[in-house]
Short mmCIF file of C-alpha atoms in Angstrom, two decimals:
data_model
loop_
_atom_site.label_atom_id
_atom_site.label_comp_id
_atom_site.label_asym_id
_atom_site.label_seq_id
_atom_site.Cartn_x
_atom_site.Cartn_y
_atom_site.Cartn_z
CA MET A 1436 0.00 0.00 0.00
CA SER A 1437 1.08 3.58 -0.62
CA CYS A 1438 1.23 6.35 1.99
CA LEU A 1439 -2.01 7.77 0.60
CA GLU A 1440 -3.76 4.39 0.78
CA TRP A 1441 -2.66 3.99 4.41
CA ALA A 1442 -4.00 7.45 5.23
CA GLU A 1443 -7.30 6.79 3.42
CA SER A 1444 -7.84 3.58 5.39
CA GLN A 1445 -7.07 5.32 8.68
CA LEU A 1446 -9.46 8.19 8.00
CA ALA A 1447 -12.22 5.82 6.87
CA GLU A 1448 -11.86 3.78 10.05
CA ILE A 1449 -12.00 6.83 12.31
CA GLU A 1450 -15.13 8.06 10.52
CA LEU A 1451 -16.71 4.62 10.97
CA LEU A 1452 -15.86 4.64 14.68
CA SER A 1453 -17.34 8.14 14.97
CA SER A 1454 -20.66 6.83 13.66
CA MET A 1455 -20.56 3.90 16.09
CA PHE A 1456 -19.57 6.05 19.10
CA PRO A 1457 -21.11 9.48 18.39
CA THR A 1458 -20.35 11.24 21.69
CA ARG A 1459 -17.02 12.36 23.10
CA GLU A 1460 -17.82 10.40 26.25
CA GLU A 1461 -17.55 7.27 24.06
CA LEU A 1462 -14.92 8.25 21.47
CA ASP A 1463 -12.33 10.90 22.27
CA VAL A 1464 -9.86 11.85 19.53
CA THR A 1465 -7.08 13.44 21.56
CA ASP A 1466 -5.28 15.26 18.73
CA GLN A 1467 -7.77 17.07 16.54
CA LEU A 1468 -4.97 18.81 14.63
CA ALA A 1469 -3.52 15.45 13.57
CA LEU A 1470 -6.99 14.37 12.42
CA ALA A 1471 -7.42 17.58 10.42
CA GLU A 1472 -4.00 17.14 8.78
CA LEU A 1473 -4.86 13.53 7.91
CA ARG A 1474 -8.16 14.61 6.32
CA ASP A 1475 -6.47 17.43 4.36
CA TYR A 1476 -3.85 14.99 3.06
CA VAL A 1477 -6.46 12.45 1.96
CA GLU A 1478 -8.65 15.09 0.34
CA GLY A 1479 -5.71 16.70 -1.45
CA SER A 1480 -6.14 20.07 0.23
CA ALA A 1481 -2.91 19.95 2.23
CA SER A 1482 -0.17 22.48 1.45
CA THR A 1483 2.29 19.64 0.82
CA ASP A 1484 2.18 16.25 -0.84
CA SER A 1485 4.05 14.69 2.06
CA PRO A 1486 2.01 12.57 4.49
CA PRO A 1487 1.44 14.14 7.93
CA SER A 1488 4.15 13.38 10.47
CA SER A 1489 1.67 12.43 13.20
CA ARG A 1490 -1.44 10.27 13.25
CA PRO A 1491 -4.61 10.63 15.36
CA GLN A 1492 -4.77 8.90 18.71
CA PHE A 1493 -8.07 8.17 20.38
CA PHE A 1494 -9.80 6.58 23.35
CA ILE A 1495 -12.90 4.40 23.24
CA LYS A 1496 -14.66 4.44 26.62
CA GLN A 1497 -17.25 1.88 27.63
CA LYS A 1498 -19.04 0.76 30.79
CA LEU A 1499 -19.30 -3.01 30.97
CA ASP A 1500 -21.20 -5.45 33.16
CA THR A 1501 -19.53 -8.78 33.88
CA ALA A 1502 -20.36 -11.78 36.00
CA SER A 1503 -17.30 -11.25 38.21
CA MET A 1504 -17.46 -7.48 38.82
CA GLU A 1505 -19.92 -4.63 39.00
CA ARG A 1506 -20.41 -2.15 36.17
CA THR A 1507 -16.95 -0.83 35.44
CA ASP A 1508 -15.19 1.60 33.10
CA VAL A 1509 -13.05 0.16 30.33
CA VAL A 1510 -10.86 2.48 28.25
CA LEU A 1511 -9.24 1.35 25.01
CA SER A 1512 -6.39 3.55 23.81
CA CYS A 1513 -5.38 3.35 20.15
CA ALA A 1514 -2.65 4.97 18.05
CA TYR A 1515 -1.99 4.34 14.37
CA PRO A 1516 1.55 3.78 13.10
CA SER A 1517 2.07 5.54 9.75
CA GLU A 1518 1.91 2.19 7.92
CA TYR A 1519 -1.39 1.04 9.48
CA PRO A 1520 -3.28 -1.10 8.36
CA SER A 1521 -0.25 -2.88 6.87
CA VAL A 1522 1.05 -3.11 10.43
CA LEU A 1523 -0.87 -3.51 13.67
CA PRO A 1524 -2.23 -0.54 15.62
CA GLU A 1525 -0.85 0.27 19.05
CA ILE A 1526 -3.64 -0.70 21.45
CA THR A 1527 -3.79 -0.77 25.23
CA VAL A 1528 -6.76 -1.40 27.52
CA ARG A 1529 -7.21 0.05 31.00
CA CYS A 1530 -9.71 -1.22 33.55
CA ALA A 1531 -9.60 -0.31 37.25
CA GLY A 1532 -11.35 -3.57 38.12
CA LEU A 1533 -8.38 -5.67 36.98
CA SER A 1534 -5.34 -6.54 39.02
CA ARG A 1535 -1.87 -5.84 37.65
CA ALA A 1536 -1.43 -9.51 36.75
CA GLN A 1537 -4.81 -9.58 34.99
CA GLN A 1538 -3.93 -6.38 33.11
CA THR A 1539 -0.64 -7.89 31.93
CA LYS A 1540 -2.37 -11.07 30.78
CA LEU A 1541 -5.02 -9.04 28.97
CA HIS A 1542 -2.39 -7.16 26.97
CA THR A 1543 -0.49 -10.36 26.20
CA ASP A 1544 -3.67 -12.05 24.96
CA LEU A 1545 -4.70 -8.94 23.03
CA ASN A 1546 -1.33 -8.74 21.25
CA ALA A 1547 -1.53 -12.45 20.42
CA TYR A 1548 -5.04 -12.03 19.02
CA LEU A 1549 -4.04 -9.03 16.91
CA MET A 1550 -1.01 -10.83 15.49
CA GLU A 1551 -3.07 -13.91 14.61
CA ASN A 1552 -6.22 -12.28 13.27
CA CYS A 1553 -5.60 -8.66 12.34
CA GLN A 1554 -2.23 -8.59 10.61
CA GLY A 1555 -2.35 -7.16 7.13
CA GLU A 1556 0.67 -7.89 4.96
CA GLU A 1557 2.65 -9.86 7.51
CA VAL A 1558 6.30 -8.95 7.90
CA PHE A 1559 9.05 -10.56 9.98
CA SER A 1560 11.54 -8.10 11.49
CA ARG A 1561 14.89 -8.33 13.20
CA LEU A 1562 16.22 -5.19 14.90
CA TRP A 1563 19.87 -4.74 15.88
CA ILE A 1564 19.96 -2.05 18.56
CA TYR A 1565 23.13 -0.29 19.74
CA SER A 1566 23.49 1.58 23.02
CA HIS A 1567 26.50 3.43 24.39
CA HIS A 1568 26.15 1.21 27.46
CA ILE A 1569 23.61 -0.92 29.31
CA TYR A 1570 24.34 -1.02 33.06
CA ASN A 1571 21.07 -0.22 34.83
CA LYS A 1572 19.45 -3.30 36.38
CA THR A 1573 15.94 -1.95 35.83
CA LYS A 1574 16.57 -1.43 32.11
CA ARG A 1575 18.05 -4.91 31.84
CA LYS A 1576 14.98 -6.33 33.58
CA ASN A 1577 12.65 -4.34 31.31
CA ILE A 1578 14.40 -5.65 28.18
CA LEU A 1579 13.98 -9.24 29.35
CA GLU A 1580 10.36 -8.83 30.47
CA TRP A 1581 9.19 -6.86 27.42
CA SER A 1582 10.76 -9.31 24.99
CA LYS A 1583 8.99 -12.18 26.77
CA GLU A 1584 5.68 -10.30 26.89
CA LEU A 1585 5.83 -9.55 23.16
CA GLY A 1586 6.94 -13.04 22.14
CA LEU A 1587 10.28 -11.83 20.75
CA SER A 1588 13.44 -13.89 20.44
CA GLY A 1589 17.03 -12.64 20.42
CA PHE A 1590 19.49 -11.51 23.07
CA SER A 1591 20.83 -8.53 24.98
CA MET A 1592 24.47 -7.93 25.87
CA PRO A 1593 24.87 -5.55 28.82
CA GLY A 1594 28.00 -3.52 29.43
CA LYS A 1595 29.79 -1.05 27.19
CA PRO A 1596 28.69 -1.02 24.43
CA GLY A 1597 25.23 -2.50 24.91
CA ILE A 1598 23.70 -4.61 22.16
CA VAL A 1599 20.12 -5.82 21.82
CA CYS A 1600 18.72 -7.99 19.03
CA VAL A 1601 14.98 -8.69 18.86
CA GLU A 1602 13.15 -10.67 16.18
CA GLY A 1603 9.51 -11.45 15.58
CA SER A 1604 6.55 -9.78 13.90
CA HIS A 1605 7.12 -6.25 12.61
CA SER A 1606 4.51 -4.78 14.93
CA THR A 1607 5.88 -6.36 18.11
CA CYS A 1608 9.46 -5.37 17.26
CA GLU A 1609 8.26 -1.79 16.75
CA GLU A 1610 6.37 -1.94 20.06
CA PHE A 1611 9.53 -3.13 21.82
CA TRP A 1612 11.58 -0.32 20.24
CA SER A 1613 8.96 2.30 21.15
CA ARG A 1614 9.23 1.26 24.81
CA VAL A 1615 13.02 0.98 24.96
CA LYS A 1616 13.93 4.19 23.16
CA VAL A 1617 12.05 6.46 25.59
CA LEU A 1618 14.11 5.28 28.56
CA THR A 1619 17.02 7.49 29.56
CA TRP A 1620 20.06 6.66 27.43
CA LYS A 1621 23.34 8.39 26.66
CA LYS A 1622 22.97 7.06 23.13
CA ILE A 1623 20.71 4.43 21.56
CA MET A 1624 19.84 3.65 17.95
CA ILE A 1625 18.77 0.92 15.56
CA ARG A 1626 22.09 0.06 13.92
CA HIS A 1627 20.57 -2.35 11.40
CA ARG A 1628 17.18 -3.84 10.65
CA GLU A 1629 15.91 -6.71 8.57
CA ASP A 1630 12.30 -6.78 7.29
CA ILE A 1631 11.18 -9.91 5.45
CA PRO A 1632 7.64 -10.29 4.02
CA LEU A 1633 6.05 -13.63 4.76
CA ASP A 1634 4.48 -15.86 2.10
CA ARG A 1635 7.37 -15.07 -0.23
CA GLN A 1636 9.59 -17.63 -1.93
CA GLY A 1637 12.68 -18.58 0.05
CA GLU A 1638 16.09 -19.42 -1.31
CA ASP A 1639 15.05 -23.07 -1.57
CA SER A 1640 11.96 -22.08 -3.62
CA ARG A 1641 9.64 -22.95 -0.74
CA ALA A 1642 7.22 -20.38 0.64
CA VAL A 1643 8.29 -18.65 3.84
CA GLY A 1644 5.04 -18.99 5.72
CA SER A 1645 5.71 -18.37 9.41
CA ILE A 1646 7.63 -16.08 11.70
CA ASP A 1647 9.14 -19.02 13.57
CA SER A 1648 10.71 -20.33 10.35
CA LEU A 1649 12.78 -17.14 10.11
CA ARG A 1650 14.00 -16.90 13.69
CA LYS A 1651 17.73 -17.32 14.29
CA PHE A 1652 17.40 -17.36 18.07
CA THR A 1653 15.44 -19.59 20.43
CA GLY A 1654 13.79 -17.50 23.11
CA PHE A 1655 15.42 -14.37 24.51
CA GLU A 1656 18.43 -14.29 26.81
CA GLU A 1657 20.88 -11.88 28.39
CA ALA A 1658 24.25 -12.97 26.99
CA MET A 1659 27.53 -12.42 28.85
CA PHE A 1660 30.91 -12.95 27.17
CA ASP A 1661 33.71 -13.15 29.76
CA PRO A 1662 33.08 -9.75 31.42
CA HIS A 1663 36.29 -7.96 32.38
CA GLY A 1664 37.68 -4.53 33.12
CA ASN A 1665 37.68 -2.56 36.38
CA ARG A 1666 33.90 -2.61 36.60
CA GLY A 1667 33.38 -5.88 34.76
CA ASN A 1668 31.50 -3.99 32.06
CA HIS A 1669 33.47 -4.96 28.96
CA MET A 1670 32.72 -8.14 27.05
CA ASP A 1671 35.04 -10.34 25.02
CA LEU A 1672 34.19 -9.27 21.47
CA GLY A 1673 35.83 -12.39 20.06
CA GLN A 1674 33.31 -14.51 21.95
CA LEU A 1675 30.51 -12.24 20.78
CA TYR A 1676 31.63 -12.79 17.18
CA GLN A 1677 31.65 -16.56 17.66
CA PHE A 1678 28.16 -16.38 19.18
CA LEU A 1679 26.87 -14.38 16.21
CA ASN A 1680 28.64 -16.69 13.77
CA GLU A 1681 26.92 -19.71 15.30
CA LYS A 1682 23.58 -17.98 14.78
CA GLY A 1683 24.37 -17.08 11.17
CA CYS A 1684 24.58 -13.36 11.98
CA CYS A 1685 28.33 -12.68 11.87
CA ASP A 1686 27.88 -9.99 9.19
CA VAL A 1687 26.35 -7.61 11.75
CA PHE A 1688 29.59 -7.61 13.77
CA GLN A 1689 31.22 -5.30 11.22
CA MET A 1690 28.09 -3.11 11.20
CA TYR A 1691 28.48 -2.60 14.96
CA PHE A 1692 32.23 -2.26 15.25
CA GLY A 1693 33.50 -1.42 11.76
CA ILE A 1694 35.90 -4.36 11.75
CA GLU A 1695 35.67 -7.95 10.58
CA GLY A 1696 35.47 -10.51 13.34
CA ARG A 1697 37.51 -13.65 13.62
#
C-alpha cells in the first residue's frame, strides 16, 4: 500500500468509529490537529504532498457489566503507526477492576489475538539495537520482560557497548523499540534492521510462511561474554563474534564495530 492508501484507510476507520460512538464520552480523539491534517492529506487540500508526520490517537470508553465485577469503566487507547493497516495498531486497555497480573495477561492475549487475526501484509523483522552502554538493572529487567511479553526472540548484551537484538513480527518489534527508546540513554539507535515479508519464496523455492521459520534465536536471553575490566563492564568481542557466527549473523559484527570478526 502507498502512503495515501494507508491514510485513506485510517481516516475511513476513524469516521466509521465516529458513527458507532457518536459522543465524546464514548470516542475521544485526543489530537484534533492530527486528524485535520490527515483529512487534508487524503482530500488533497494539504499544502504539501508529504504525508502528515503524526497520526490521530483516540480513546474508546465503555461501561461493561460482567459476572465477576460490578459495572466498570473500560478504556481502550489506540494509536496508528504511519503504515497502518499494513502493520498492527498500538492498542492498550485500562480497567480499574483488573489486578496488575490480569492487566498484563489481557495485553499479552490482546497482542496475540491481533497478530493472529488482524495482521495485514505480515512482515518478519529483526532489529539490531546499539546503546553506548547498558548497566542499569531496571533497564536490563525491562528488556527481558518486554521481549517475553511480546513473544520476541534474540538476546541482549549488557555492558559497554550495549547490544540488543529482537526478532519477531514487525509490529511487536516496533512496540519493543517504542518502549526501549524512551528510557534514559546516553545514546541508543537501531544500527541495522531486517524486514522480510512472509508468504514469499525462500532461497530453496519454498514459501516462507511463518515467523518461527525465520527466527535465528530460540527465546530471549541476556548474553555475557567473559566480562572484564575494572567494573566488569566490557565483554570479550571475540566470543561475541563466535556467538553471532553460530547464529548465522556474523555480518552484523562489522556493522556494529567497523571491523571484521575472527
